[in-house]
Tab-separated table of N, CA and C in Angstrom:
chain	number	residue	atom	x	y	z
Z	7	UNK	N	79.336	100.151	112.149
Z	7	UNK	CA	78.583	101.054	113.006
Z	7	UNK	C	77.431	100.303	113.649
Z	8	UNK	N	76.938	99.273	113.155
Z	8	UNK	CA	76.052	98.435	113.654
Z	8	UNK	C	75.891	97.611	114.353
Z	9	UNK	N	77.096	97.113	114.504
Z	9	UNK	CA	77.799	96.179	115.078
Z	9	UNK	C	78.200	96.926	116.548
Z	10	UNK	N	78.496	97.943	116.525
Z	10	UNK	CA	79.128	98.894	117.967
Z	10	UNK	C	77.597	99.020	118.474
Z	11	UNK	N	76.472	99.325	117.822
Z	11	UNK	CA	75.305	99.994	118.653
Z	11	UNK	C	74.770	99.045	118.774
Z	12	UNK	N	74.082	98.332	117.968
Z	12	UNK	CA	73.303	96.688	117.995
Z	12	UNK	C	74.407	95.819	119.351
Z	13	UNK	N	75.533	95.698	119.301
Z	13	UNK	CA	76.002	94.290	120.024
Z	13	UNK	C	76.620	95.153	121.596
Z	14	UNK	N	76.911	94.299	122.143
Z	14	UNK	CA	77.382	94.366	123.686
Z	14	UNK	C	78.612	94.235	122.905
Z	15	UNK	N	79.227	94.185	122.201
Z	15	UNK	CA	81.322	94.484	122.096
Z	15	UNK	C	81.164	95.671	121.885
Z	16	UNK	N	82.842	95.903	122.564
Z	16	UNK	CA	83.039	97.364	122.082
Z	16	UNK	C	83.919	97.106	120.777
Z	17	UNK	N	84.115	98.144	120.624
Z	17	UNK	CA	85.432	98.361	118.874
Z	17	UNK	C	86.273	97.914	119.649
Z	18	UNK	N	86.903	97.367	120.457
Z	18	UNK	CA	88.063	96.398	120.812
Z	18	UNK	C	88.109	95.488	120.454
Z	19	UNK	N	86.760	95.007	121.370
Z	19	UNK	CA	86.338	93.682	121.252
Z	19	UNK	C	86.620	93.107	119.875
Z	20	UNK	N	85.855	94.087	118.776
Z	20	UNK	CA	85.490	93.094	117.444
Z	20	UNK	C	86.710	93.429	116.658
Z	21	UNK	N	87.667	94.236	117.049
Z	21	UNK	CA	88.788	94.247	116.399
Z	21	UNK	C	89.472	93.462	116.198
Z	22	UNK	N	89.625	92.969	117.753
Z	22	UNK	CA	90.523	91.596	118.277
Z	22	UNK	C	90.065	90.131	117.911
Z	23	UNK	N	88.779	89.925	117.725
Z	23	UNK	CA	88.246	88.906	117.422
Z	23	UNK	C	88.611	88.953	115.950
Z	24	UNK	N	88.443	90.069	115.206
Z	24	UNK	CA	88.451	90.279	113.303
Z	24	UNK	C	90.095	89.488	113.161
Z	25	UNK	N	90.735	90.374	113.929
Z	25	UNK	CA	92.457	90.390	113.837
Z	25	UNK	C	93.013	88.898	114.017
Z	26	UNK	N	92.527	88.185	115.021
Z	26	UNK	CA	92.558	87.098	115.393
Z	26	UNK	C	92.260	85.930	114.639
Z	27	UNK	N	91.283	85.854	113.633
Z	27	UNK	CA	90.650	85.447	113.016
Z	27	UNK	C	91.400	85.495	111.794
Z	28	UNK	N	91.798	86.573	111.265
Z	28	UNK	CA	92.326	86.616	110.132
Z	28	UNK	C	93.805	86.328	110.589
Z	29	UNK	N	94.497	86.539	111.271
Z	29	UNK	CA	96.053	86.140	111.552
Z	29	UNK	C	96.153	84.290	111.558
Z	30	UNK	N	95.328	83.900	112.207
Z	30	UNK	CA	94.778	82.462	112.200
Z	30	UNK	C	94.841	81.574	110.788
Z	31	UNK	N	93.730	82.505	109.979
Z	31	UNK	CA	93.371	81.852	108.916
Z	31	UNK	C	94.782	82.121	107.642
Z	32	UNK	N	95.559	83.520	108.036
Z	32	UNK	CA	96.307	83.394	107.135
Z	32	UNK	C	97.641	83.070	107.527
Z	33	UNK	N	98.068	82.884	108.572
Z	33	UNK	CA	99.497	81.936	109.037
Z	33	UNK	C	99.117	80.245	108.536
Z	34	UNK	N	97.440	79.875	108.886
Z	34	UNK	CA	97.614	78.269	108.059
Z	34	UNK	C	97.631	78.271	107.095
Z	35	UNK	N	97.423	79.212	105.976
Z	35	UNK	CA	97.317	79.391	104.552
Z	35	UNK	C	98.974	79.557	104.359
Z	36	UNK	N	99.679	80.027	104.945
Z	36	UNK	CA	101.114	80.246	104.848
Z	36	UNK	C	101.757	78.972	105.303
Z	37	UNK	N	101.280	78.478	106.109
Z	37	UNK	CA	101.830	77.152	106.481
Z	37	UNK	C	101.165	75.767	105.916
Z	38	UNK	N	100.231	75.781	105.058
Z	38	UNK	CA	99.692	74.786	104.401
Z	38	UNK	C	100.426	75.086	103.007
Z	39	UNK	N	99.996	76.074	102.399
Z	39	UNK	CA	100.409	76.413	101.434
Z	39	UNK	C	102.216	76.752	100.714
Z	40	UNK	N	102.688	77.398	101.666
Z	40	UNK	CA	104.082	77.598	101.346
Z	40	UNK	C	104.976	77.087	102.178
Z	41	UNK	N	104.424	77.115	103.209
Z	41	UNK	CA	105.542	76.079	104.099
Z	41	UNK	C	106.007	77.048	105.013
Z	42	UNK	N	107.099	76.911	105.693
Z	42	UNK	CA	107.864	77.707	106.923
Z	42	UNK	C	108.137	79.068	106.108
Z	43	UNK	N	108.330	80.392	106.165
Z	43	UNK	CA	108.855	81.298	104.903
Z	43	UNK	C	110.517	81.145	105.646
Z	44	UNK	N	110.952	81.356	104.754
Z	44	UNK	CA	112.659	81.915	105.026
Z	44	UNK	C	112.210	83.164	105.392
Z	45	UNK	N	112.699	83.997	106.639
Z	45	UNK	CA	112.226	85.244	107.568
Z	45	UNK	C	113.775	85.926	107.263
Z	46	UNK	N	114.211	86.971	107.133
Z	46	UNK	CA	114.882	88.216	107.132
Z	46	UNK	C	114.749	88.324	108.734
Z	47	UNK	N	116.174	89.276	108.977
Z	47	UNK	CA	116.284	89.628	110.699
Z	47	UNK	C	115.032	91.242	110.320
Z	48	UNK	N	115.029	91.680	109.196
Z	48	UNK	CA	114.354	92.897	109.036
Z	48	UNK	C	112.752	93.167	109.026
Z	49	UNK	N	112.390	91.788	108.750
Z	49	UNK	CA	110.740	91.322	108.592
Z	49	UNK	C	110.651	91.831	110.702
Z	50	UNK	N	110.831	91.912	111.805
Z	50	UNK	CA	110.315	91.476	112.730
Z	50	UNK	C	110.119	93.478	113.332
Z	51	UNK	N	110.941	93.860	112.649
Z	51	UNK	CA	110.822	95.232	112.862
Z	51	UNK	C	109.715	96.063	112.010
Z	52	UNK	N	109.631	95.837	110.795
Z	52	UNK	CA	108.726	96.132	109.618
Z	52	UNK	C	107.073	95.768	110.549
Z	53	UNK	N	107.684	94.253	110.781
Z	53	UNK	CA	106.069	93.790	111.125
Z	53	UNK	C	105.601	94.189	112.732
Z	54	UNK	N	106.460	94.696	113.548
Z	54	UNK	CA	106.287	95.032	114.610
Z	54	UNK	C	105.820	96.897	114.326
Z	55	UNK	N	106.287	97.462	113.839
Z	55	UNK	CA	106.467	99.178	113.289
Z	55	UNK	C	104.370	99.052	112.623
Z	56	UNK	N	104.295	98.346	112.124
Z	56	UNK	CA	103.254	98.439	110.995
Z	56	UNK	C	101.897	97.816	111.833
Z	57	UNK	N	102.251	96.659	112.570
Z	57	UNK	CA	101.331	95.959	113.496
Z	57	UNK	C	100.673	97.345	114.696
Z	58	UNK	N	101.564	97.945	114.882
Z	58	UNK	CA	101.533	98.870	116.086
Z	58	UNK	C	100.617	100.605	115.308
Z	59	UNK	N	101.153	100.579	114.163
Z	59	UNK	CA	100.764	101.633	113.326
Z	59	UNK	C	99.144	101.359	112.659
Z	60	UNK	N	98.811	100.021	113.129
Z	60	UNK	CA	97.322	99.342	112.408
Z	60	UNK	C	96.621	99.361	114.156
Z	61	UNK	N	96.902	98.936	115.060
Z	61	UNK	CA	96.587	98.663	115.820
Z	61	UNK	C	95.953	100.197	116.561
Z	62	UNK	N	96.792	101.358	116.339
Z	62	UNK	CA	96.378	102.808	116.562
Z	62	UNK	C	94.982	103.384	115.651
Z	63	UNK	N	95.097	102.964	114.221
Z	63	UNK	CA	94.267	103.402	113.222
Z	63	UNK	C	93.131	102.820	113.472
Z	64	UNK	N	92.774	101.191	114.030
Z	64	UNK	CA	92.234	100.256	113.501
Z	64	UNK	C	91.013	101.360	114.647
Z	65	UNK	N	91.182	101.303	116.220
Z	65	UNK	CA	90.351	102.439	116.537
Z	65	UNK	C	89.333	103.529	116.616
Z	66	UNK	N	90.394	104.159	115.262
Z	66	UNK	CA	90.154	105.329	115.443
Z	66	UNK	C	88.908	105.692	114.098
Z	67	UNK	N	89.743	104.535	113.391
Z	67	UNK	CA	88.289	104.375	112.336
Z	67	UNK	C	87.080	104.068	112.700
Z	68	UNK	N	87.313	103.171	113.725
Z	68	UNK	CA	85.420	102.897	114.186
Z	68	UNK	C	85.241	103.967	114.767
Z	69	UNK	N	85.997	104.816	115.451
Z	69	UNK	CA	85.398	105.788	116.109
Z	69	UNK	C	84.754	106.376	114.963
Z	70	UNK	N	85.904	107.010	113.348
Z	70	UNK	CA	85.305	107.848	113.416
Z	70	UNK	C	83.537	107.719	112.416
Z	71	UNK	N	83.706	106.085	112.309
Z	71	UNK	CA	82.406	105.641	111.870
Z	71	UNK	C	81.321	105.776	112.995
Z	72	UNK	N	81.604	105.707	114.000
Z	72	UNK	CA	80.706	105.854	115.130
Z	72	UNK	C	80.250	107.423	114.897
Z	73	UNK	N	81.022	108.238	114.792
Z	73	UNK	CA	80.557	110.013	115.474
Z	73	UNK	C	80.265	110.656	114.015
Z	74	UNK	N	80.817	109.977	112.722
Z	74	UNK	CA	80.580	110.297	111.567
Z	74	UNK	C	79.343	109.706	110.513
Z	75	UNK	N	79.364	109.993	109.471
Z	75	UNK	CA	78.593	109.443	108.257
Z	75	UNK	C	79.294	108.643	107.651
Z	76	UNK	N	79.337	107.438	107.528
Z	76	UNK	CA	79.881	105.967	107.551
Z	76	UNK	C	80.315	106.051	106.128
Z	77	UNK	N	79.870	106.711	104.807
Z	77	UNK	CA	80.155	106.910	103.564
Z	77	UNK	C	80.575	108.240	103.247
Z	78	UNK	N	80.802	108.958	104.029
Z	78	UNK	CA	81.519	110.110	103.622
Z	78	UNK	C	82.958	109.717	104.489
Z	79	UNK	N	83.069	109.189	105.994
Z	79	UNK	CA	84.710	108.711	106.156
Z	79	UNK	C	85.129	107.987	105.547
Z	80	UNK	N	84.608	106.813	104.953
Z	80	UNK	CA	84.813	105.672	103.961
Z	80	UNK	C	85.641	106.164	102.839
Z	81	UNK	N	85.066	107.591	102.692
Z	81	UNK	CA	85.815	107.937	101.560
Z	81	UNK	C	87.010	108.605	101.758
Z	82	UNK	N	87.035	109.422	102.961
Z	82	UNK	CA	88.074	109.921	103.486
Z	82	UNK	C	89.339	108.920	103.769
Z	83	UNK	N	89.331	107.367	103.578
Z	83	UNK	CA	89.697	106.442	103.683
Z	83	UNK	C	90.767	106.933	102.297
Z	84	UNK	N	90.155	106.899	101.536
Z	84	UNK	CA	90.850	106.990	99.762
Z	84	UNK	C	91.629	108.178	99.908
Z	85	UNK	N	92.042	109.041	100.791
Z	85	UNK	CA	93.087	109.851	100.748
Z	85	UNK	C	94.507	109.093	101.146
Z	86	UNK	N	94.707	107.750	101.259
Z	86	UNK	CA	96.035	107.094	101.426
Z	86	UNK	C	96.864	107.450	100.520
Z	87	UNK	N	96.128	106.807	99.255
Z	87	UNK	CA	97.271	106.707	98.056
Z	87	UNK	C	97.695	108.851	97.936
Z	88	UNK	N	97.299	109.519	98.550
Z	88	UNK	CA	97.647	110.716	98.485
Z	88	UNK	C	99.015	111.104	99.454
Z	89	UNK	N	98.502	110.489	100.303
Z	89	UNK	CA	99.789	110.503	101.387
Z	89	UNK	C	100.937	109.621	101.029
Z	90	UNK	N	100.364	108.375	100.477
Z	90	UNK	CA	101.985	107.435	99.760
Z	90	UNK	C	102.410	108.179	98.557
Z	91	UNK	N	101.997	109.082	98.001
Z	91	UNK	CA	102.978	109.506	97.360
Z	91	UNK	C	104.041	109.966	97.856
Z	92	UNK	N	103.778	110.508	99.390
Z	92	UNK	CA	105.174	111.156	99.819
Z	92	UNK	C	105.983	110.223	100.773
Z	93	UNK	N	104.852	109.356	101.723
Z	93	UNK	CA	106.071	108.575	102.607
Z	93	UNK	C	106.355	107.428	101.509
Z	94	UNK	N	105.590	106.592	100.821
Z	94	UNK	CA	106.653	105.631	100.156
Z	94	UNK	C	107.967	106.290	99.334
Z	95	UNK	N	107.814	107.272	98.880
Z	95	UNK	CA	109.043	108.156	98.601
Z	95	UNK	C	110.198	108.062	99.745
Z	96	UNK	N	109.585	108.724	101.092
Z	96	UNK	CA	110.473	108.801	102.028
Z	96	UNK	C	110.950	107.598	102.842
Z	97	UNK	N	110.110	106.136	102.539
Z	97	UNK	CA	110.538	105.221	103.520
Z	97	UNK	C	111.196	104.336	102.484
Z	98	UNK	N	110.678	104.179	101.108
Z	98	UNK	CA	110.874	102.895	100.488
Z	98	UNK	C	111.724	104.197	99.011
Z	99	UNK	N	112.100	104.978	98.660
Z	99	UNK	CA	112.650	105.670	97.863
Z	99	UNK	C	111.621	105.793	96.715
Z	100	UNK	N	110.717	104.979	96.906
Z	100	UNK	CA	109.832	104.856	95.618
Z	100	UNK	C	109.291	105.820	94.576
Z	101	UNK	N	109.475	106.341	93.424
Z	101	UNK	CA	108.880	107.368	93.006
Z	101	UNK	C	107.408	106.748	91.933
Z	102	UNK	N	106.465	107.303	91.849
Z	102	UNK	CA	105.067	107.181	91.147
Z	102	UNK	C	105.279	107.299	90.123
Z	103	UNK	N	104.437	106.208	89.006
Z	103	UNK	CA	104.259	106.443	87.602
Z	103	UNK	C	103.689	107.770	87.176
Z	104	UNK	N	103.692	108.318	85.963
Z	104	UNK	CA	103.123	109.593	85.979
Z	104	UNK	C	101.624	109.562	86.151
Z	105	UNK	N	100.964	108.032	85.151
Z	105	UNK	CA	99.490	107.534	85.715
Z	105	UNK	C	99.443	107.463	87.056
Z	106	UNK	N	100.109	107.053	87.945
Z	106	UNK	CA	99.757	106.702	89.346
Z	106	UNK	C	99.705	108.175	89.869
Z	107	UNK	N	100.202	109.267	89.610
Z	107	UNK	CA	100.262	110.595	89.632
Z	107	UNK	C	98.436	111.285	89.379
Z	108	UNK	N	98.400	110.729	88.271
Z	108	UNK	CA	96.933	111.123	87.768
Z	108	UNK	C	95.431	110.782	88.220
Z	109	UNK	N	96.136	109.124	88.792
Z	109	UNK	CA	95.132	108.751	89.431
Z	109	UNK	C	94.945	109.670	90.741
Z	110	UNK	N	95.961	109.564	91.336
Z	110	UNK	CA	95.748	109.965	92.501
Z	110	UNK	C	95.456	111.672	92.584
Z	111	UNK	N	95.344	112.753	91.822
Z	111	UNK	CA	94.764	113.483	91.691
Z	111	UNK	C	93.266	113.773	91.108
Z	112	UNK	N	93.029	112.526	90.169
Z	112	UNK	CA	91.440	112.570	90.206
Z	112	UNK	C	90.911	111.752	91.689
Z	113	UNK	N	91.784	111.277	92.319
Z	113	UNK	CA	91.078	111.032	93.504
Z	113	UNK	C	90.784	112.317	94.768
Z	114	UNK	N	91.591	112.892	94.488
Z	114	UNK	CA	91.485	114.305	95.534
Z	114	UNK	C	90.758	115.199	94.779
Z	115	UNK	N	90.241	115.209	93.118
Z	115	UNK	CA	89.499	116.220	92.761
Z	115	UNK	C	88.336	115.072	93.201
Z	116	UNK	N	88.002	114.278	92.836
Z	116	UNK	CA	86.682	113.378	93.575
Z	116	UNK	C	86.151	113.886	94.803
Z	117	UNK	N	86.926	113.398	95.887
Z	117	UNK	CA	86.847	114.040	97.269
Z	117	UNK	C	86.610	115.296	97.443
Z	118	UNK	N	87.499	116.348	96.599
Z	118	UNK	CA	86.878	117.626	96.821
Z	118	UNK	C	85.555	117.608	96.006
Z	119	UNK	N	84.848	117.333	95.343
Z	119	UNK	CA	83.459	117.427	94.920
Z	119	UNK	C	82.832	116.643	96.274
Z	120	UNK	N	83.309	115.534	96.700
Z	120	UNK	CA	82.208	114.803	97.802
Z	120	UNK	C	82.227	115.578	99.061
Z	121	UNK	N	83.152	116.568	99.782
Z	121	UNK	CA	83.178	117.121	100.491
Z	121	UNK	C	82.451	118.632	100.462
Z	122	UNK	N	82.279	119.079	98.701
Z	122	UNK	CA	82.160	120.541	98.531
Z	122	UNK	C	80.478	120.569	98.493
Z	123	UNK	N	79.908	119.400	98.015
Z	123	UNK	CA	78.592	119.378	97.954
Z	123	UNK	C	77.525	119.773	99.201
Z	124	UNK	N	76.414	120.349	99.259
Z	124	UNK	CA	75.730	121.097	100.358
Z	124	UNK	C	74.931	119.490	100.797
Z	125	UNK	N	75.712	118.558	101.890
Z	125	UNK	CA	74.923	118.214	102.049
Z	125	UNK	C	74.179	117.881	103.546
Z	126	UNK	N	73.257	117.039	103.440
Z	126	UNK	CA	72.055	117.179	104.733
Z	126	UNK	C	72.047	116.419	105.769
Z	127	UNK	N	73.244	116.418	106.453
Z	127	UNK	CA	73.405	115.934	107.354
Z	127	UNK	C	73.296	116.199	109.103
Z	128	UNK	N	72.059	116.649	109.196
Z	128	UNK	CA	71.526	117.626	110.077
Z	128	UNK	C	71.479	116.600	111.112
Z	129	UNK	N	71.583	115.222	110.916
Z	129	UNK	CA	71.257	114.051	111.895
Z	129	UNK	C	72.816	113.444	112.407
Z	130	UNK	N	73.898	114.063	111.835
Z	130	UNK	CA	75.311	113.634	112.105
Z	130	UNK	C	75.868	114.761	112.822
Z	131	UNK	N	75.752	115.121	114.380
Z	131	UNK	CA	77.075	116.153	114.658
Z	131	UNK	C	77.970	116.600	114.059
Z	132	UNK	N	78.449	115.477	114.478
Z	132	UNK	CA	80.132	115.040	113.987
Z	132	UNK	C	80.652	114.873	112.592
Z	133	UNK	N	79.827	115.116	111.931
Z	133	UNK	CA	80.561	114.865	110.399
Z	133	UNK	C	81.785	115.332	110.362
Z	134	UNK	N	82.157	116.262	110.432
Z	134	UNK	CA	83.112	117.159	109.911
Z	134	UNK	C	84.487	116.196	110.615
Z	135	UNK	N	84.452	116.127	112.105
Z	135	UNK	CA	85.187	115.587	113.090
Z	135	UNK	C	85.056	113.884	112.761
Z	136	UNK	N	84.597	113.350	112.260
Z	136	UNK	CA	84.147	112.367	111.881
Z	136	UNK	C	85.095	112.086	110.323
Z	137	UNK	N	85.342	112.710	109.222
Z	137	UNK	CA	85.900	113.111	108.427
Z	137	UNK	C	87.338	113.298	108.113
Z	138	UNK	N	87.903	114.095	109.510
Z	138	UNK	CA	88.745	114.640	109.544
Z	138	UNK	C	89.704	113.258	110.599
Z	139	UNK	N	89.162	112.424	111.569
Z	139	UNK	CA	89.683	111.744	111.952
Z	139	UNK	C	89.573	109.985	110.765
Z	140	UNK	N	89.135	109.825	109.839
Z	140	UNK	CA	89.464	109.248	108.620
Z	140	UNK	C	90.452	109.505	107.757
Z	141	UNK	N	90.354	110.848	107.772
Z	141	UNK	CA	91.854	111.446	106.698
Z	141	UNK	C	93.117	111.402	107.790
Z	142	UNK	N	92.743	111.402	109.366
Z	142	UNK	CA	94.059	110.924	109.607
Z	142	UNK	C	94.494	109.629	110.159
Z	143	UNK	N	93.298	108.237	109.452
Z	143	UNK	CA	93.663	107.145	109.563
Z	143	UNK	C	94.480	106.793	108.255
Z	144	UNK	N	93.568	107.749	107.473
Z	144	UNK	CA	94.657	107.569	105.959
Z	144	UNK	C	95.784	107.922	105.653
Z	145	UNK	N	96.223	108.844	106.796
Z	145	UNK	CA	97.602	109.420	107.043
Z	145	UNK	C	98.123	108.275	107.619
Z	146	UNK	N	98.309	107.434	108.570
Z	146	UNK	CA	98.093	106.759	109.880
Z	146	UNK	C	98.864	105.604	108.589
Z	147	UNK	N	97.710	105.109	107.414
Z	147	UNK	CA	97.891	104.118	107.130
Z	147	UNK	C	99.255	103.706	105.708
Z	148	UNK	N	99.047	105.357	105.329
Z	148	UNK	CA	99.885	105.480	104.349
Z	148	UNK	C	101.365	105.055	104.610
Z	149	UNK	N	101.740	105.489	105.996
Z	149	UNK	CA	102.810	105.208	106.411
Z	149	UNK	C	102.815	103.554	106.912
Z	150	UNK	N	102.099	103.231	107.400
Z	150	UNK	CA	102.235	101.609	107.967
Z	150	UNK	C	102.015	100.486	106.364
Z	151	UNK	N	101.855	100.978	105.322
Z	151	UNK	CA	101.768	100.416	104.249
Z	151	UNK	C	102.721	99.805	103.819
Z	152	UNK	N	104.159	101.113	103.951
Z	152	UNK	CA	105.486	100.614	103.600
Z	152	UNK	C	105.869	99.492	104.314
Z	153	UNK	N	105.571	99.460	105.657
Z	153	UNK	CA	106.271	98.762	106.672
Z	153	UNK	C	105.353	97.199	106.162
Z	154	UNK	N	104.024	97.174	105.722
Z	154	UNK	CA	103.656	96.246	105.341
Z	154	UNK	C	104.473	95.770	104.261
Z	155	UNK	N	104.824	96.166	102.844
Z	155	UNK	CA	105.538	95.744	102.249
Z	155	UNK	C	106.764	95.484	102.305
Z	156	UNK	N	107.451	96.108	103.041
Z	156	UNK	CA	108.842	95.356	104.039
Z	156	UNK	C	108.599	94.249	104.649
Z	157	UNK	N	107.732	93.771	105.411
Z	157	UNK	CA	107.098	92.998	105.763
Z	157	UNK	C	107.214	91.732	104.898
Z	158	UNK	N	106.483	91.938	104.180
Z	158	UNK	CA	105.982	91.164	103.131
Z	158	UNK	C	106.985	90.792	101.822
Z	159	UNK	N	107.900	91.152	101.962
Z	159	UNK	CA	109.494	91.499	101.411
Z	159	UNK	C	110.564	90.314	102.008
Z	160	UNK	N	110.334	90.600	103.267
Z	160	UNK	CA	111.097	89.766	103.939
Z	160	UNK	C	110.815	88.439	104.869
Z	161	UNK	N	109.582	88.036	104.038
Z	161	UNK	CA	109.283	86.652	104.200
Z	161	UNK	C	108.164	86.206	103.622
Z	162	UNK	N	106.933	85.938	103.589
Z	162	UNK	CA	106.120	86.034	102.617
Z	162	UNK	C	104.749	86.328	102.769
Z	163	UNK	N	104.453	86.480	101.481
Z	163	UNK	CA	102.741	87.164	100.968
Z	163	UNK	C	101.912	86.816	102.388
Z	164	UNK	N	101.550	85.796	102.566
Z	164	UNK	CA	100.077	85.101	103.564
Z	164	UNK	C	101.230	85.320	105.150
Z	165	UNK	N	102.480	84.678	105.345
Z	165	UNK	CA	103.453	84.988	106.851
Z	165	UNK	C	103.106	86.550	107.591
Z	166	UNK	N	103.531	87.205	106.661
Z	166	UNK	CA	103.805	88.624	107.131
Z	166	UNK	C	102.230	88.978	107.757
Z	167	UNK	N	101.356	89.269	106.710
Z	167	UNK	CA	99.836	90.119	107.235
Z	167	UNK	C	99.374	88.972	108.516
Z	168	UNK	N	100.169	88.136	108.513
Z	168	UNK	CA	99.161	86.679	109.339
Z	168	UNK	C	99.683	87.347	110.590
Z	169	UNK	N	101.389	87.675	111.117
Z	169	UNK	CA	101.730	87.858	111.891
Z	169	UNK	C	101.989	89.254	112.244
Z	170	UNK	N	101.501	90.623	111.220
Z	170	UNK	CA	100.988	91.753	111.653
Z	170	UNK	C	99.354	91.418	111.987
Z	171	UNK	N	98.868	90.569	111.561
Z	171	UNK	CA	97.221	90.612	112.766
Z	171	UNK	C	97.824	90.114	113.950
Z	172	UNK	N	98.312	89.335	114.110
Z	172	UNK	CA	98.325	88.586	115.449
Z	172	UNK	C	99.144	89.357	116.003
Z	173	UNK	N	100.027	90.707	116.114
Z	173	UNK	CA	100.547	91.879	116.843
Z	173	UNK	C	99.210	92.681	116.801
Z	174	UNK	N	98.484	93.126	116.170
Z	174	UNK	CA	97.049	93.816	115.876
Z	174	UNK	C	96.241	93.407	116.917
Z	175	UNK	N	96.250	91.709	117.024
Z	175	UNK	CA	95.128	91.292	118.000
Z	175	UNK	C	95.798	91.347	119.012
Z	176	UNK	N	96.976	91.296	119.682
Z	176	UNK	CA	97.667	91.238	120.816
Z	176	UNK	C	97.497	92.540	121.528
Z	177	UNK	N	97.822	93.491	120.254
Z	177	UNK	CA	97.482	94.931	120.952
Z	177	UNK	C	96.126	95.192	121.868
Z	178	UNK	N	95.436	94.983	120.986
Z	178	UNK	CA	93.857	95.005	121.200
Z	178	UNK	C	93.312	94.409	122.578
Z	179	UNK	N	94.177	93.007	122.559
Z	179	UNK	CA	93.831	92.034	123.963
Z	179	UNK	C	94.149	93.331	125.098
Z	180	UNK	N	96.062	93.560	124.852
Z	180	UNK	CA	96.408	94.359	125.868
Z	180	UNK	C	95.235	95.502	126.371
């Protein structure tokens, strides 16, 4: 948020520079370190689906850090693992430990206490709208997660995220 009001970039700008930066640093870490990966014909779809699905979110989060309270969307962030319970089900068949079950319901009783509390935010419009566009980056992200681990499936750990930033930063340029 400081970074958008303090600097002359916009949330493009520093997206593309972040994205860039990190696709950089982790394709030479993939290529110093492991070498060429053996690539799957399935890695280019995963990483294209997920690059494009980060590149929408990546946005919408600064926005909604811009119009919101920077620690109450933050948290609205932690509603992912709520939503992968159902698309990694639906994309990757995956079903949850009964702990991973538990966790993720003391995380939504959490949230409902951080949301239910009276608080004083008389200096934030937008909270609410601010809030509500976080829970649907966490929607946003739950689903591009799978496609990350497909990704990351079909060629390797440091390859894949290196070359979903560098679709991330491409977007961004566009």
């Amino acid at each position: 948020k400081r970074a958008i009001f303090l600097s002359r970039y916009s949330k493009l700008t520093i997206i593309f520079i972040a994205s860039a930066a990190c696709s950089v640093l982790l394709l030479a870490i993939s290529y110093f370190l492991i070498g060429i990966p053996v690539i799957d014909q399935r890695f280019w779809l995963a990483a294209a689906v997920t690059g494009i699905l980060n590149g929408i979110a990546l946005p919408l989060l600064f926005k909604a850090y811009e119009i919101g309270e920077f620690s109450s969307v933050y948290s609205m962030i932690l509603m992912t693992p709520v939503f992968l319970l159902f698309t990694s089900f639906i994309f990757l068949g995956e079903r949850p430990e009964f702990l991973g079950v538990i966790g993720v319901l003391l995380t939504v009783l959490g949230l409902w206490v951080i949301t239910t509390i009276n608080h004083a935010h008389t200096a934030v419009p937008d909270f609410s709208r601010g809030n509500w566009l976080g829970v649907f980056v966490a929607a946003i992200w739950s689903v591009a997660v799978n496609f990350d681990k497909t990704a990351a499936r079909y060629s390797d750990a440091f390859f894949a995220p290196g070359i979903i930033m560098a679709i991330i930063s491409i977007a961004t340029l566009i």
